[in-house]
Short mmCIF file of C-alpha atoms and ligand atoms in Angstrom, two decimals:
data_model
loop_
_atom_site.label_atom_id
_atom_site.label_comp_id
_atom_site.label_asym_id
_atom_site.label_seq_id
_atom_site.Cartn_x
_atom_site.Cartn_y
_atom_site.Cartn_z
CA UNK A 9 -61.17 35.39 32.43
CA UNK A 10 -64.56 34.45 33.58
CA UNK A 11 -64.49 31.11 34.35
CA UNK A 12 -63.84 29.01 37.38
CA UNK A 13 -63.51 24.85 37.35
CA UNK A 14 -64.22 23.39 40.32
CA UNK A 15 -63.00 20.21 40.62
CA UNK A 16 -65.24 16.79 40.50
CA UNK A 17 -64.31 16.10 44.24
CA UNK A 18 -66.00 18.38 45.18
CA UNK A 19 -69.74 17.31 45.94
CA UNK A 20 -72.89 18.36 44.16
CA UNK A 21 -74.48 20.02 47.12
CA UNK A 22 -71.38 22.20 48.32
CA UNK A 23 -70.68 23.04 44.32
CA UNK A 24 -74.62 24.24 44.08
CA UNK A 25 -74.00 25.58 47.62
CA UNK A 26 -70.71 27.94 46.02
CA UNK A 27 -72.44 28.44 42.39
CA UNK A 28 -75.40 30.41 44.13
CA UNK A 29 -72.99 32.18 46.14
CA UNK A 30 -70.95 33.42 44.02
CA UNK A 31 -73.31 34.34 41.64
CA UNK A 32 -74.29 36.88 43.50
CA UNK A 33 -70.69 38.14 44.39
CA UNK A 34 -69.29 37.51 40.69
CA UNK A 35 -72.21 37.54 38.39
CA UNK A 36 -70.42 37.76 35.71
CA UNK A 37 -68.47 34.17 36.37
CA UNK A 38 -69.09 31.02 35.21
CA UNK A 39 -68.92 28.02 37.45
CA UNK A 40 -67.97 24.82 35.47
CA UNK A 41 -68.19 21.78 38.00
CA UNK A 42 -67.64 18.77 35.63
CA UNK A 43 -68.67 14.95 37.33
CA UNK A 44 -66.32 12.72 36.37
CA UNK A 45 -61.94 12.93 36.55
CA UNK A 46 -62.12 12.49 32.86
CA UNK A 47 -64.62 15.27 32.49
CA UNK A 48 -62.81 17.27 34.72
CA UNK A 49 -59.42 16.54 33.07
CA UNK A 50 -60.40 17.45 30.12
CA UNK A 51 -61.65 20.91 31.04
CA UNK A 52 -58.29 21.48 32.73
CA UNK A 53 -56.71 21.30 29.38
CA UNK A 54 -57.56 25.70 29.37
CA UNK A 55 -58.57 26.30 32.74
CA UNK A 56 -56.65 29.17 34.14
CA UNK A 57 -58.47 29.29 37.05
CA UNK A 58 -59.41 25.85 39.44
CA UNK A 59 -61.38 25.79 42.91
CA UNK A 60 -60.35 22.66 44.30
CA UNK A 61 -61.52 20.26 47.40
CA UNK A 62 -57.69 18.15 46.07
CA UNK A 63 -55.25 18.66 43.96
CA UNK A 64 -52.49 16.15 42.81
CA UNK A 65 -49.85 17.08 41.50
CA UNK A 66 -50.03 14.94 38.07
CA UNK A 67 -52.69 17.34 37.14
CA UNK A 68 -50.28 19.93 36.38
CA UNK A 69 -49.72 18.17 33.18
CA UNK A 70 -53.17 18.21 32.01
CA UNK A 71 -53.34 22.37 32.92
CA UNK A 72 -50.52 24.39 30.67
CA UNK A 73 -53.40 27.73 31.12
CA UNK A 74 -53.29 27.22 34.96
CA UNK A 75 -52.60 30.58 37.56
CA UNK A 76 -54.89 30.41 39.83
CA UNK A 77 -55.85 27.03 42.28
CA UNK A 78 -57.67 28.82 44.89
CA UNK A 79 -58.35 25.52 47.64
CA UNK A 80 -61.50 25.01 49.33
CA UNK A 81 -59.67 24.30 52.76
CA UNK A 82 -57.49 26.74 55.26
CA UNK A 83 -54.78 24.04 55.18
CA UNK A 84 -52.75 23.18 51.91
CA UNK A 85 -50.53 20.93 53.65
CA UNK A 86 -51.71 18.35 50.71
CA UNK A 87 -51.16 20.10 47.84
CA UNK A 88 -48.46 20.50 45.87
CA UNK A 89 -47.00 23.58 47.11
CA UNK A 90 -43.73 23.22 45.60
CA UNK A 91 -44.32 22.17 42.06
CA UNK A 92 -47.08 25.17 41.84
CA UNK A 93 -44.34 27.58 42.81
CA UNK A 94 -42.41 26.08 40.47
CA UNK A 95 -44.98 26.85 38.14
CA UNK A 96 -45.50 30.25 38.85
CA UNK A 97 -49.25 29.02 39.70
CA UNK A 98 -50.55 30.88 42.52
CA UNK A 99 -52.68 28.85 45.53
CA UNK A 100 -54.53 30.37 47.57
CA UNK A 101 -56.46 29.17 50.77
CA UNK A 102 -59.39 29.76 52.78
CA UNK A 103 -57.99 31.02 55.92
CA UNK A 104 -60.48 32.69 58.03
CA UNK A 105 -62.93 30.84 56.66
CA UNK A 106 -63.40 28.11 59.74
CA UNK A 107 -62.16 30.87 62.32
CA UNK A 108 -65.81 31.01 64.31
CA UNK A 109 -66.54 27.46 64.15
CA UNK A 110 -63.59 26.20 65.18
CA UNK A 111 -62.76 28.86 68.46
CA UNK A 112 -66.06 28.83 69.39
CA UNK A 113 -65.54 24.92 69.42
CA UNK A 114 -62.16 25.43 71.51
CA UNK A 115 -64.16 27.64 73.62
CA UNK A 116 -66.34 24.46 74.14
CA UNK A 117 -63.68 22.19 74.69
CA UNK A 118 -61.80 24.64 77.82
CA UNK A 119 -65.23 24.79 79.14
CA UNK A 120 -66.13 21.16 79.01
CA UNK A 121 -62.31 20.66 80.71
CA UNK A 122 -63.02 23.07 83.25
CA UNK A 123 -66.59 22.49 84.33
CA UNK A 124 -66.20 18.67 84.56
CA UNK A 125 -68.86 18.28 81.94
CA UNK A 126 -67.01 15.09 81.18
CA UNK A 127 -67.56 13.69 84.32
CA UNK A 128 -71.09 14.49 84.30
CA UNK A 129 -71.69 12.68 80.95
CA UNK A 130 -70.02 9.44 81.87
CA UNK A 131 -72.50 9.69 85.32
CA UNK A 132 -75.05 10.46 82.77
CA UNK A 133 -74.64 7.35 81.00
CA UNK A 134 -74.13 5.14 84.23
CA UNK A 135 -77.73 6.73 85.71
CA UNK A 136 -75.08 8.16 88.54
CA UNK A 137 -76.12 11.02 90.71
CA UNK A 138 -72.96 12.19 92.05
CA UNK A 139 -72.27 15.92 92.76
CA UNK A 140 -68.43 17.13 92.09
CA UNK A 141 -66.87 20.78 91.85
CA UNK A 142 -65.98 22.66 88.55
CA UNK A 143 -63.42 25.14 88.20
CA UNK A 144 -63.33 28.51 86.46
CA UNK A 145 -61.82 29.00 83.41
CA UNK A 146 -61.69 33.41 84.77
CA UNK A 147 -58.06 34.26 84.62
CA UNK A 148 -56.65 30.87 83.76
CA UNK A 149 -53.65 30.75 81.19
CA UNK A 150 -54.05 29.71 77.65
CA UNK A 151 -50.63 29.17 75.43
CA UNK A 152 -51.49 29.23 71.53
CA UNK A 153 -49.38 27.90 68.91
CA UNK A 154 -50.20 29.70 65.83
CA UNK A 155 -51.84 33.15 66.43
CA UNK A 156 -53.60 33.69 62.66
CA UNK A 157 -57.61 33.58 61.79
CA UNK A 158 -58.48 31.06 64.15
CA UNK A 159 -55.83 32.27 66.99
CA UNK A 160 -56.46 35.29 67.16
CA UNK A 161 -60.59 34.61 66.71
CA UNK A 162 -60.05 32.76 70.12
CA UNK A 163 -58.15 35.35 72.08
CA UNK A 164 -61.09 37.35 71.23
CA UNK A 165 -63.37 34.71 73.01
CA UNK A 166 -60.64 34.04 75.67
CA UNK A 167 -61.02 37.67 76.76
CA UNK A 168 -64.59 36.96 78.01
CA UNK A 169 -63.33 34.76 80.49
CA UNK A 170 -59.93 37.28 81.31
CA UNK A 171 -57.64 34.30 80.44
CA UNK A 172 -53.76 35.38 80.21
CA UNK A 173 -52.95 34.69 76.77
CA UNK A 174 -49.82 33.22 75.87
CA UNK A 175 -48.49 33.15 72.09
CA UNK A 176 -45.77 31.15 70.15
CA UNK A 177 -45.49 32.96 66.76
CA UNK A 178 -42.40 32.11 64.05
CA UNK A 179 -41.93 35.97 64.87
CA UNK A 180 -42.98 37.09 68.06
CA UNK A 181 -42.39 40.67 67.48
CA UNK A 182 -45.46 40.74 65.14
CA UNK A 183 -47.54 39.88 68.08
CA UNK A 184 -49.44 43.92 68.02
CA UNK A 185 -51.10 43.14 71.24
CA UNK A 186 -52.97 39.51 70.44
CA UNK A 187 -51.73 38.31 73.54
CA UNK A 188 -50.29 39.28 76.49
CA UNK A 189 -47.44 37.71 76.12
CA UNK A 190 -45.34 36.56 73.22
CA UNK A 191 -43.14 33.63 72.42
CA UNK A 192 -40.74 32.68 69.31
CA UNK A 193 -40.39 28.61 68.69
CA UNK A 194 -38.17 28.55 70.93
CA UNK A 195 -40.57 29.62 73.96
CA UNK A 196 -42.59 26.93 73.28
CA UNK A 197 -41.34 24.80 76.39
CA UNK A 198 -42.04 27.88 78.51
CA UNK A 199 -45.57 28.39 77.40
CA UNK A 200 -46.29 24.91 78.10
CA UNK A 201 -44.84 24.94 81.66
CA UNK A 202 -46.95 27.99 82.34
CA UNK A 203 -49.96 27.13 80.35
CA UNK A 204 -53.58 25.27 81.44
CA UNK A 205 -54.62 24.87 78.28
CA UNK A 206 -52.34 24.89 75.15
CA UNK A 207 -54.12 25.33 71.87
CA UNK A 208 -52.61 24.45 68.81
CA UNK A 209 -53.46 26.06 65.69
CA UNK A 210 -50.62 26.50 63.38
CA UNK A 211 -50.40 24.92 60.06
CA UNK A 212 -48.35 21.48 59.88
CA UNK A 213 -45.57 22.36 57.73
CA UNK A 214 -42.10 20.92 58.30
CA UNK A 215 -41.60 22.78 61.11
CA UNK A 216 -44.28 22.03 63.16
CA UNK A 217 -44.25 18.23 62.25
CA UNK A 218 -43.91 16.50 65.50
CA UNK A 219 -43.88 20.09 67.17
CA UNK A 220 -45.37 18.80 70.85
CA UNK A 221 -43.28 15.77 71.94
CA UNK A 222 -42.99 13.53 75.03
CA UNK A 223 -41.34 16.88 76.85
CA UNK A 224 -43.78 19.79 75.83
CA UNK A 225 -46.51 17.39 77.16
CA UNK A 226 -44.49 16.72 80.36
CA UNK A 227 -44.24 20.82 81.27
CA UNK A 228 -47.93 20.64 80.23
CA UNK A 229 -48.29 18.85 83.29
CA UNK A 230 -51.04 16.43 85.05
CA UNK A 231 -53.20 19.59 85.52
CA UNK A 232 -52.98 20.94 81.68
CA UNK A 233 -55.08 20.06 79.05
CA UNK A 234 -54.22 20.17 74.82
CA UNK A 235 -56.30 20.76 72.77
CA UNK A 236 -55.37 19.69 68.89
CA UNK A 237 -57.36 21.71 66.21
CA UNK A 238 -54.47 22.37 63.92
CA UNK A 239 -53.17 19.14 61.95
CA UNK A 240 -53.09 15.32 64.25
CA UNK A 241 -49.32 15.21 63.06
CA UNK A 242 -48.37 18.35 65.05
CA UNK A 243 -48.57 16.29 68.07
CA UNK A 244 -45.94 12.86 68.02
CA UNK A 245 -49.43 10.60 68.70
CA UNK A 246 -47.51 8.17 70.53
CA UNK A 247 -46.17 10.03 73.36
CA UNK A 248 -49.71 11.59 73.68
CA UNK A 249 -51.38 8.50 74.04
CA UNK A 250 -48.72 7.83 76.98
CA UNK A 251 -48.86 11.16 78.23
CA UNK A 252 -52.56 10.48 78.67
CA UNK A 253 -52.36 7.01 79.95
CA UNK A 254 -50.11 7.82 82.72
CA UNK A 255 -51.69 11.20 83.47
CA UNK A 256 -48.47 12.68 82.89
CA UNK A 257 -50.85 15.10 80.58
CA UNK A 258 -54.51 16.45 82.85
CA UNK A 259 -56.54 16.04 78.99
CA UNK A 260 -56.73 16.48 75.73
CA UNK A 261 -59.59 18.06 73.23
CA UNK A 262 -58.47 16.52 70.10
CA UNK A 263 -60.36 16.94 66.48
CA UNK A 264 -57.24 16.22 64.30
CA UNK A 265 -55.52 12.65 64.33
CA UNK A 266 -52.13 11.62 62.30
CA UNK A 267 -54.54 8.63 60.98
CA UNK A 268 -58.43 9.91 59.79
CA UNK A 269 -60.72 8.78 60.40
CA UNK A 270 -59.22 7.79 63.84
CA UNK A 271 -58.41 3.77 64.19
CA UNK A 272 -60.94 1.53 65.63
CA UNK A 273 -58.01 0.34 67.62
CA UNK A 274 -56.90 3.41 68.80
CA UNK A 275 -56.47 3.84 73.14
CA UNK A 276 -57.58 7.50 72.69
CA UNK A 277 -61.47 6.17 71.72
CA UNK A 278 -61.62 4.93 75.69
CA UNK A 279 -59.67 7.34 77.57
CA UNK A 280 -61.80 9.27 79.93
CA UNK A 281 -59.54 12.25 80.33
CA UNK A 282 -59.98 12.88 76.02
CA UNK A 283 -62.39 14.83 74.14
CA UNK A 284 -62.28 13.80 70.40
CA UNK A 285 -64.37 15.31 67.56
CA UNK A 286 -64.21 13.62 63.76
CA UNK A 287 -62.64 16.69 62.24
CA UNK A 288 -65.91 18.99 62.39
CA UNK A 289 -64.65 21.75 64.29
CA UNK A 290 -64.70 24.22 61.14
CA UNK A 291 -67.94 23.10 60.14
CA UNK A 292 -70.37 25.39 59.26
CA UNK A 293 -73.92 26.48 57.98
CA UNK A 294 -72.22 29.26 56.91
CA UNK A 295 -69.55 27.88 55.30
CA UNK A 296 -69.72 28.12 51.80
CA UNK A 297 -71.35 31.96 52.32
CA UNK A 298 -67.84 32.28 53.52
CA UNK A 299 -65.39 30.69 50.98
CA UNK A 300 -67.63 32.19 48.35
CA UNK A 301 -66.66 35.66 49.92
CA UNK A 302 -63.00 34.96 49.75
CA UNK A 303 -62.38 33.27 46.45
CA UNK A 304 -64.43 36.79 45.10
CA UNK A 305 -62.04 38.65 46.64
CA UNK A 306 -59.21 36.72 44.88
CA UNK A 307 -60.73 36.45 41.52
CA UNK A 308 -61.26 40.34 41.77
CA UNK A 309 -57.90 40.79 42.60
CA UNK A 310 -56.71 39.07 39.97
CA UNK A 311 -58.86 39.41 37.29
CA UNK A 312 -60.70 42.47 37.82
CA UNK A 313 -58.47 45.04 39.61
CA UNK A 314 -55.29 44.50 37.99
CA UNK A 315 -53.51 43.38 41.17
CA UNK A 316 -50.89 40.26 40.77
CA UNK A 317 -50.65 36.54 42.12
CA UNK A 318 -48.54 38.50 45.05
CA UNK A 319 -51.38 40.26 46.32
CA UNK A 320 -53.98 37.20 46.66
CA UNK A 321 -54.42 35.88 50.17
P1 NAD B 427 -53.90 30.83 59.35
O1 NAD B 427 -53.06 30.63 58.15
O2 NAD B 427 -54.77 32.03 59.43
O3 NAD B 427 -52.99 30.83 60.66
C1 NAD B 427 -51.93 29.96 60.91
C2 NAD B 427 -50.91 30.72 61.73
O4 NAD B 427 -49.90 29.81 62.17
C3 NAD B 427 -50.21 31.82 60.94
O5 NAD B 427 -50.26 33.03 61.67
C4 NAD B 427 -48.79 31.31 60.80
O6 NAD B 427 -47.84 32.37 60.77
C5 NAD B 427 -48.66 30.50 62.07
N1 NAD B 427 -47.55 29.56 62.05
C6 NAD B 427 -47.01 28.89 61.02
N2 NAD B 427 -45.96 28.15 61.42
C7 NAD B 427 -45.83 28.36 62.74
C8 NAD B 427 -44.93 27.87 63.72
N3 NAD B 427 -43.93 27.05 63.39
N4 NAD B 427 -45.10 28.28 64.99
C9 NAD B 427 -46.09 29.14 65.32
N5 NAD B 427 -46.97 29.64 64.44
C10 NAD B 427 -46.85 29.24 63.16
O7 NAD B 427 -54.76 29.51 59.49
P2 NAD B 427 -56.03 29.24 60.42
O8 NAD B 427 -57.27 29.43 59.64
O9 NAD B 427 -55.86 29.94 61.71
O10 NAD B 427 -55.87 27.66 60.62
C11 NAD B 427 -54.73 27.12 61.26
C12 NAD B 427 -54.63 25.64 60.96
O11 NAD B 427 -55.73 24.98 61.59
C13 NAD B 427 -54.76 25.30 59.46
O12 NAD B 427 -53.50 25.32 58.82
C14 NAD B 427 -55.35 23.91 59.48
O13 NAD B 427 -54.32 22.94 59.46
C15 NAD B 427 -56.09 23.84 60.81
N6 NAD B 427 -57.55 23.87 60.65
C16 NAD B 427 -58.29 22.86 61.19
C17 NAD B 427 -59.67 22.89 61.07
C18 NAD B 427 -60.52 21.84 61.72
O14 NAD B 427 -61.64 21.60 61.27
N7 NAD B 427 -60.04 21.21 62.78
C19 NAD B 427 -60.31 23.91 60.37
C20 NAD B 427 -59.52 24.91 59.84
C21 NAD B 427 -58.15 24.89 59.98
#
């Protein structure tokens, strides 16, 4: 097999952008990045092998070669993860891929939080000269909700600034010494009581649906701040938008919304005590130098070093 179809969502530039990439890292591959759904349909018909910026489920019917969707995002929550199982059709992600972006961009966010640079941008925009104190971020406590690429990339960072780390992992005896201190699901409730800053970074599955509620972002407290890189739906957007209001909640650093791009309409566009990004954190110059480095590392282990669907990550 030495052929991979990208799909026609994809755009021109990021295709070119992968195609030189992984030419160098799979010279032997072709990259076939038809234009048009029908084009694209039609080379489905004996693709074993799709890179893919979406994938609906109907196209299963068009793809009776398929094993291999490898998707050109760290989250999957929008693909058909059932029906591909159920298809013996592995899909693999890009985790790792948006780990620097986005914790250097939570590294922003604490910092921003911390040194007031909020306040000094909305005096910036009123021509105010006002001097006010920052704080430190040094030893302050940061929970994190998901400790995998981008996690554990910013407990790396966090260490810089000797924050005490806080984790919530589905198994908290995996934690190998990521944080200082480790939590299963059900210390969530104590991380955000003891946390300034709770990061969330854990895939939305149905699990972590609706994961911080009315009462995690009451322990939070009027002095914490969240900050939302994972999925918008993690967080029940109602009872953050009250938590805010009412400063039962110090802040939040939100890229991720339940609705993209965010509603005109929305409160959280004119709350002072809110950070919000369009869903950039994992962008990248590097990017596609990136993804092309993992998708050759599935493809090889797949198709060139006679491993199996189980060992792709
Ligand atoms: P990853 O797969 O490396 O890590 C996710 C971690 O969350 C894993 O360790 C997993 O075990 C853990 N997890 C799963 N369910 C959990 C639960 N119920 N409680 C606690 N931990 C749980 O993925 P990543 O690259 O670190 O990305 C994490 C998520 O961030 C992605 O799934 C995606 O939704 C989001 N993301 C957002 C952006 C952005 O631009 N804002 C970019 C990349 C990823």
């Amino acid at each position: 097999m030495n052929r991979l179809l990208l799909t026609h969502t994809v755009s021109r530039s990021a295709a070119d952008e992968l195609r030189e990439a992984l030419a160098e890292a799979l010279p032997a591959v072709t990259v076939e990045h038809p234009r048009t759904e029908d084009a694209f349909r039609e080379s489905l018909r004996d693709a074993e092998a799709v890179v893919s910026a979406r994938f609906p489920e109907e196209l299963l019917d068009d793809a009776p070669e398929l094993e291999w969707v490898q998707a050109l995002s760290a989250g999957v929550d929008s693909y058909p993860r059932d029906a591909l199982a159920e298809r013996d059709v592995a899909l693999t992600t890009l985790s790792g891929v948006h780990s620097e972006p986005v914790a250097e961009q939570v590294v922003g966010y604490l910092l921003a939080f911390e040194r007031g640079l909020l306040t000094g941008m909305h005096q910036q925009h009123r021509t105010v000269w006002e001097r006010y104190s920052g704080g430190e971020l040094m030893k302050k406590t940061l929970g994190i909700v998901g400790l995998g690429a981008i996690g554990t990339r910013v407990t790396e960072l966090a260490d810089a600034f000797e924050m005490n780390l806080l984790g919530v992992k589905r198994d908290p005896s995996t934690n190998h010494g990521v944080v200082d201190e480790c939590f299963g699901p059900d210390g969530l409730a104590e991380v955000c009581e003891r946390s300034d800053y709770l990061l969330l970074a854990c895939p939305l599955t149905d699990e972590t649906r609706g994961l911080v509620g009315r009462e995690e972002l009451r322990l939070l407290g009027e002095d914490g701040v969240l900050v939302n890189v994972a999925r918008g739906e993690v967080v029940d957007q109602d009872a953050l938008v009250s938590a805010l209001q009412y400063h039962v909640v110090g802040g939040a650093a939100l890229d991720v919304f339940a609705t993209e791009p965010l509603p005109a309409d929305s409160p959280l566009w004119d709350l002072s005590n809110v950070i919000l990004t369009p869903h950039m954190a994992g962008s990248s110059p590097k990017y596609m130098e990136r993804a092309a480095t993992i998708v050759a590392a599935n493809y090889r282990t797949l198709y060139e070093n006679g491993g199996t669907k189980a060992h792709l990550r």
